[in-house]
CSV table of C-alpha atoms in Angstrom, one decimal:
chain,number,residue,atom,x,y,z
Y,1,MET,CA,11.5,-16.9,23.0
Y,2,GLN,CA,7.7,-17.0,22.8
Y,3,ALA,CA,5.8,-14.5,20.7
Y,4,LYS,CA,2.0,-13.9,20.3
Y,5,PRO,CA,0.6,-14.6,16.9
Y,6,ILE,CA,1.3,-11.9,14.4
Y,7,PHE,CA,-1.5,-10.9,12.1
Y,8,MET,CA,-0.5,-9.2,8.9
Y,9,ARG,CA,-2.3,-8.5,5.6
Y,10,SER,CA,0.1,-9.1,2.8
Y,11,ALA,CA,2.8,-7.2,4.6
Y,12,VAL,CA,6.4,-7.9,5.4
Y,13,ARG,CA,7.7,-7.2,8.9
Y,14,THR,CA,11.1,-7.7,10.4
Y,15,ALA,CA,11.7,-9.4,13.8
Y,16,TRP,CA,14.2,-6.9,15.1
Y,17,PHE,CA,14.5,-8.7,18.5
Y,18,LEU,CA,15.9,-11.6,16.5
Y,19,VAL,CA,17.9,-9.4,14.1
Y,20,LEU,CA,19.9,-7.5,16.7
Y,21,PRO,CA,22.5,-10.2,17.4
Y,22,LEU,CA,23.1,-10.6,13.7
Y,23,CYS,CA,23.8,-6.9,13.4
Y,24,MET,CA,26.8,-7.4,15.6
Y,25,GLY,CA,28.5,-9.8,13.2
Y,26,PHE,CA,28.5,-13.6,12.7
Y,27,SER,CA,26.6,-14.8,15.7
Y,28,PRO,CA,23.9,-17.4,16.5
Y,29,SER,CA,20.3,-16.5,17.1
Y,30,GLN,CA,17.3,-18.5,18.0
Y,31,GLY,CA,13.6,-18.0,18.5
Y,32,SER,CA,10.2,-19.5,18.4
Y,33,LEU,CA,7.4,-17.7,16.5
Y,34,GLU,CA,3.8,-18.4,15.4
Y,35,ILE,CA,2.3,-16.5,12.5
Y,36,GLU,CA,-1.1,-16.8,10.9
Y,37,ALA,CA,-2.8,-15.9,7.6
Y,38,SER,CA,-6.3,-16.3,6.2
Y,39,HIS,CA,-7.1,-18.3,3.1
Y,40,THR,CA,-6.5,-15.2,0.9
Y,41,GLU,CA,-3.3,-14.0,2.5
Y,42,ILE,CA,0.4,-14.7,2.8
Y,43,SER,CA,2.0,-13.5,6.0
Y,44,THR,CA,5.8,-13.1,5.8
Y,45,LEU,CA,8.3,-12.2,8.6
Y,46,GLU,CA,11.9,-11.3,7.7
Y,47,LEU,CA,14.3,-12.7,10.2
Y,48,ALA,CA,17.5,-10.8,9.5
Y,49,PRO,CA,19.2,-8.3,7.3
Y,50,LEU,CA,21.0,-9.3,4.1
Y,51,THR,CA,23.3,-12.3,4.5
Y,52,THR,CA,25.9,-14.0,2.4
Y,53,ASP,CA,26.2,-17.4,4.1
Y,54,GLY,CA,25.1,-19.2,7.2
Y,55,ARG,CA,23.3,-22.2,8.7
Y,56,LEU,CA,19.7,-22.5,9.9
Y,57,ASN,CA,18.2,-25.3,11.9
Y,58,GLY,CA,14.5,-25.2,12.0
Y,59,ALA,CA,11.2,-26.9,12.7
Y,60,VAL,CA,7.7,-25.9,11.5
Y,61,ARG,CA,4.3,-27.4,12.2
Y,62,PHE,CA,0.8,-26.3,11.6
Y,63,THR,CA,-1.3,-25.3,14.6
Y,64,LYS,CA,-4.3,-24.5,12.5
Y,65,LEU,CA,-5.3,-25.3,8.9
Y,66,THR,CA,-7.8,-23.2,7.0
Y,67,THR,CA,-9.2,-25.2,4.2
Y,68,ALA,CA,-11.9,-22.8,3.0
Y,69,GLY,CA,-10.5,-21.1,-0.1
Y,70,ARG,CA,-8.3,-21.5,-3.1
Y,71,TRP,CA,-4.9,-21.4,-1.4
Y,72,ALA,CA,-3.6,-24.6,0.2
Y,73,PRO,CA,-2.3,-24.3,3.8
Y,74,SER,CA,1.4,-23.6,3.4
Y,75,ALA,CA,4.4,-22.8,5.6
Y,76,PHE,CA,7.8,-21.7,4.4
Y,77,ILE,CA,11.3,-21.2,5.7
Y,78,GLY,CA,13.0,-19.2,3.0
Y,79,PHE,CA,15.8,-17.0,1.7
Y,80,GLY,CA,14.9,-14.2,-0.7
Y,81,ASP,CA,17.1,-12.3,-3.1
Y,82,ARG,CA,15.4,-9.1,-4.2
Y,83,ASP,CA,18.0,-8.3,-6.9
Y,84,GLN,CA,17.4,-11.6,-8.7
Y,85,ARG,CA,13.7,-11.6,-7.8
Y,86,GLY,CA,14.3,-15.1,-6.5
Y,87,LYS,CA,14.1,-17.2,-3.5
Y,88,PHE,CA,14.9,-20.6,-2.1
Y,89,ARG,CA,12.3,-22.1,0.2
Y,90,VAL,CA,11.7,-25.2,2.3
Y,91,PHE,CA,8.0,-25.8,2.3
Y,92,LEU,CA,5.3,-27.7,4.1
Y,93,TYR,CA,1.8,-27.7,2.6
Y,94,GLN,CA,-1.4,-29.7,2.3
Y,95,GLU,CA,-1.9,-31.1,-1.2
Y,96,SER,CA,-5.6,-31.6,-1.0
Y,97,LEU,CA,-8.5,-30.3,1.1
Y,98,PHE,CA,-8.3,-33.1,3.8
Y,99,GLY,CA,-5.2,-34.8,2.6
Y,100,PRO,CA,-1.8,-35.3,4.3
Y,101,LEU,CA,1.0,-32.8,4.2
Y,102,VAL,CA,4.0,-32.8,1.9
Y,103,ALA,CA,7.4,-31.2,2.4
Y,104,GLY,CA,10.3,-30.3,0.1
Y,105,TYR,CA,12.0,-27.3,-1.4
Y,106,ASP,CA,11.8,-25.0,-4.4
Y,107,TYR,CA,13.9,-22.4,-6.2
Y,108,VAL,CA,12.5,-19.3,-7.9
Y,109,LEU,CA,14.6,-17.0,-10.2
Y,110,HIS,CA,13.3,-13.9,-11.9
Y,111,ASP,CA,9.8,-14.7,-10.5
Y,112,ARG,CA,9.8,-18.1,-12.3
Y,113,LEU,CA,9.8,-21.6,-10.7
Y,114,VAL,CA,13.1,-23.2,-11.6
Y,115,LEU,CA,13.0,-26.3,-9.4
Y,116,ARG,CA,10.5,-28.0,-7.0
Y,117,GLU,CA,11.3,-31.2,-5.2
Y,118,ILE,CA,8.9,-33.0,-2.9
Y,119,VAL,CA,11.0,-34.9,-0.4
Y,120,VAL,CA,8.4,-36.1,2.2
Y,121,HIS,CA,5.0,-37.5,1.2
Y,122,ASP,CA,2.1,-38.3,3.5
Y,123,MET,CA,3.3,-36.5,6.5
Y,124,PRO,CA,0.9,-36.5,9.5
Y,125,ARG,CA,-0.8,-33.1,10.1
Y,126,LYS,CA,0.5,-32.7,13.6
Y,127,MET,CA,4.1,-33.7,12.8
Y,128,ALA,CA,6.8,-31.0,12.7
Y,129,LEU,CA,9.0,-30.7,9.7
Y,130,VAL,CA,12.6,-30.6,10.9
Y,131,VAL,CA,15.2,-29.2,8.5
Y,132,ARG,CA,18.8,-27.9,8.3
Y,133,VAL,CA,19.8,-25.4,5.6
Y,134,ASP,CA,23.4,-24.3,4.9
Y,135,TRP,CA,24.0,-21.6,2.3
Y,136,ASN,CA,27.0,-19.8,1.0
Y,137,GLU,CA,27.9,-16.7,-1.0
Y,138,ASN,CA,28.2,-18.8,-4.2
Y,139,GLY,CA,24.5,-19.5,-4.1
Y,140,GLN,CA,24.8,-23.1,-3.0
Y,141,PHE,CA,22.1,-24.5,-0.6
Y,142,ARG,CA,22.6,-27.8,1.3
Y,143,VAL,CA,19.3,-29.0,2.8
Y,144,ALA,CA,18.9,-32.0,5.1
Y,145,PHE,CA,15.5,-33.1,6.3
Y,146,PHE,CA,14.9,-35.2,9.4
Y,147,ASP,CA,15.8,-38.3,7.5
Y,148,GLY,CA,19.4,-36.9,7.3
Y,149,LYS,CA,19.6,-37.2,3.5
Y,150,ARG,CA,21.4,-34.1,2.0
Y,151,HIS,CA,20.1,-32.2,-1.0
Y,152,VAL,CA,22.4,-29.8,-2.8
Y,153,VAL,CA,21.0,-27.1,-5.0
Y,154,GLU,CA,23.1,-24.6,-7.0
Y,155,THR,CA,21.4,-21.2,-7.5
Y,156,GLN,CA,22.2,-17.7,-8.6
Y,157,LEU,CA,21.0,-16.2,-5.3
Y,158,GLN,CA,23.6,-14.3,-3.3
Y,159,SER,CA,22.3,-11.4,-1.2
Y,160,LEU,CA,19.7,-13.2,0.9
Y,161,VAL,CA,17.1,-12.2,3.5
Y,162,PRO,CA,16.0,-15.1,5.6
Y,163,PHE,CA,12.2,-15.2,6.2
Y,164,ILE,CA,9.3,-17.4,7.3
Y,165,ALA,CA,5.9,-17.3,5.8
Y,166,VAL,CA,2.5,-18.9,6.1
Y,167,SER,CA,-0.8,-18.9,4.1
Y,168,SER,CA,-4.2,-20.4,4.9
Y,169,GLY,CA,-3.5,-21.3,8.5
Y,170,ARG,CA,-1.3,-20.8,11.5
Y,171,ALA,CA,2.2,-22.3,11.9
Y,172,LYS,CA,4.7,-22.4,14.7
Y,173,PHE,CA,8.4,-22.0,13.8
Y,174,SER,CA,11.3,-22.9,16.0
Y,175,LEU,CA,14.6,-21.6,14.6
Y,176,GLN,CA,18.3,-21.5,15.4
Y,177,TRP,CA,20.7,-19.9,13.0
Y,178,ALA,CA,24.0,-18.2,12.4
Y,179,ALA,CA,24.5,-15.9,9.4
Y,180,GLU,CA,27.2,-13.6,8.1
Y,181,PRO,CA,25.8,-10.2,7.3
Y,182,HIS,CA,26.1,-9.1,3.6
Y,183,ARG,CA,29.0,-6.8,2.9
Y,184,SER,CA,26.6,-3.9,2.0
Y,185,ALA,CA,25.0,-4.3,5.4
Y,186,ALA,CA,28.3,-3.9,7.3
Y,187,TYR,CA,27.5,-0.3,8.2
Y,188,ILE,CA,24.8,-1.6,10.7
Y,189,ARG,CA,27.6,-2.9,12.9
Y,190,ASP,CA,28.9,0.6,13.4
Y,191,LEU,CA,25.6,2.0,14.8
């Protein structure tokens, strides 16, 4: 599935064409998207309604880096919990103005950074970050990067909204996932 770049100014939008299969129950979805944000913006795209558990295979790579400004070029595949004001994100960002990329994951709870782990250092700019994320209703995330090494993170996050985000650049995301809708979102299946 190809989509034209989506330009947003600090807004959140939902990719309903990707969400519809999830509304029918536990089913796989896939898509390829490219989003862009200036050096003072974060563009976010929600991928699905609330979920309790699932699996996501993804790849992200920058197609444009904007180095003018305070914010480093960053791309995220994440899972947000609005009730806990928290999120778990896999990130790809540029550490310094003309430096290489780094990749890893972080966990935020009540708007505070709890954990940040850089897993890949000195990643070439044109290389795609390939990742697999499994999550469950107990708040456990299992992350595997392209090297195959698993990272397990216990969180307090439960009602999750999968999303992608970018700042200071343009990034292409290729995603494939299966997610169980959250119990409170079950009414959507009856529509």
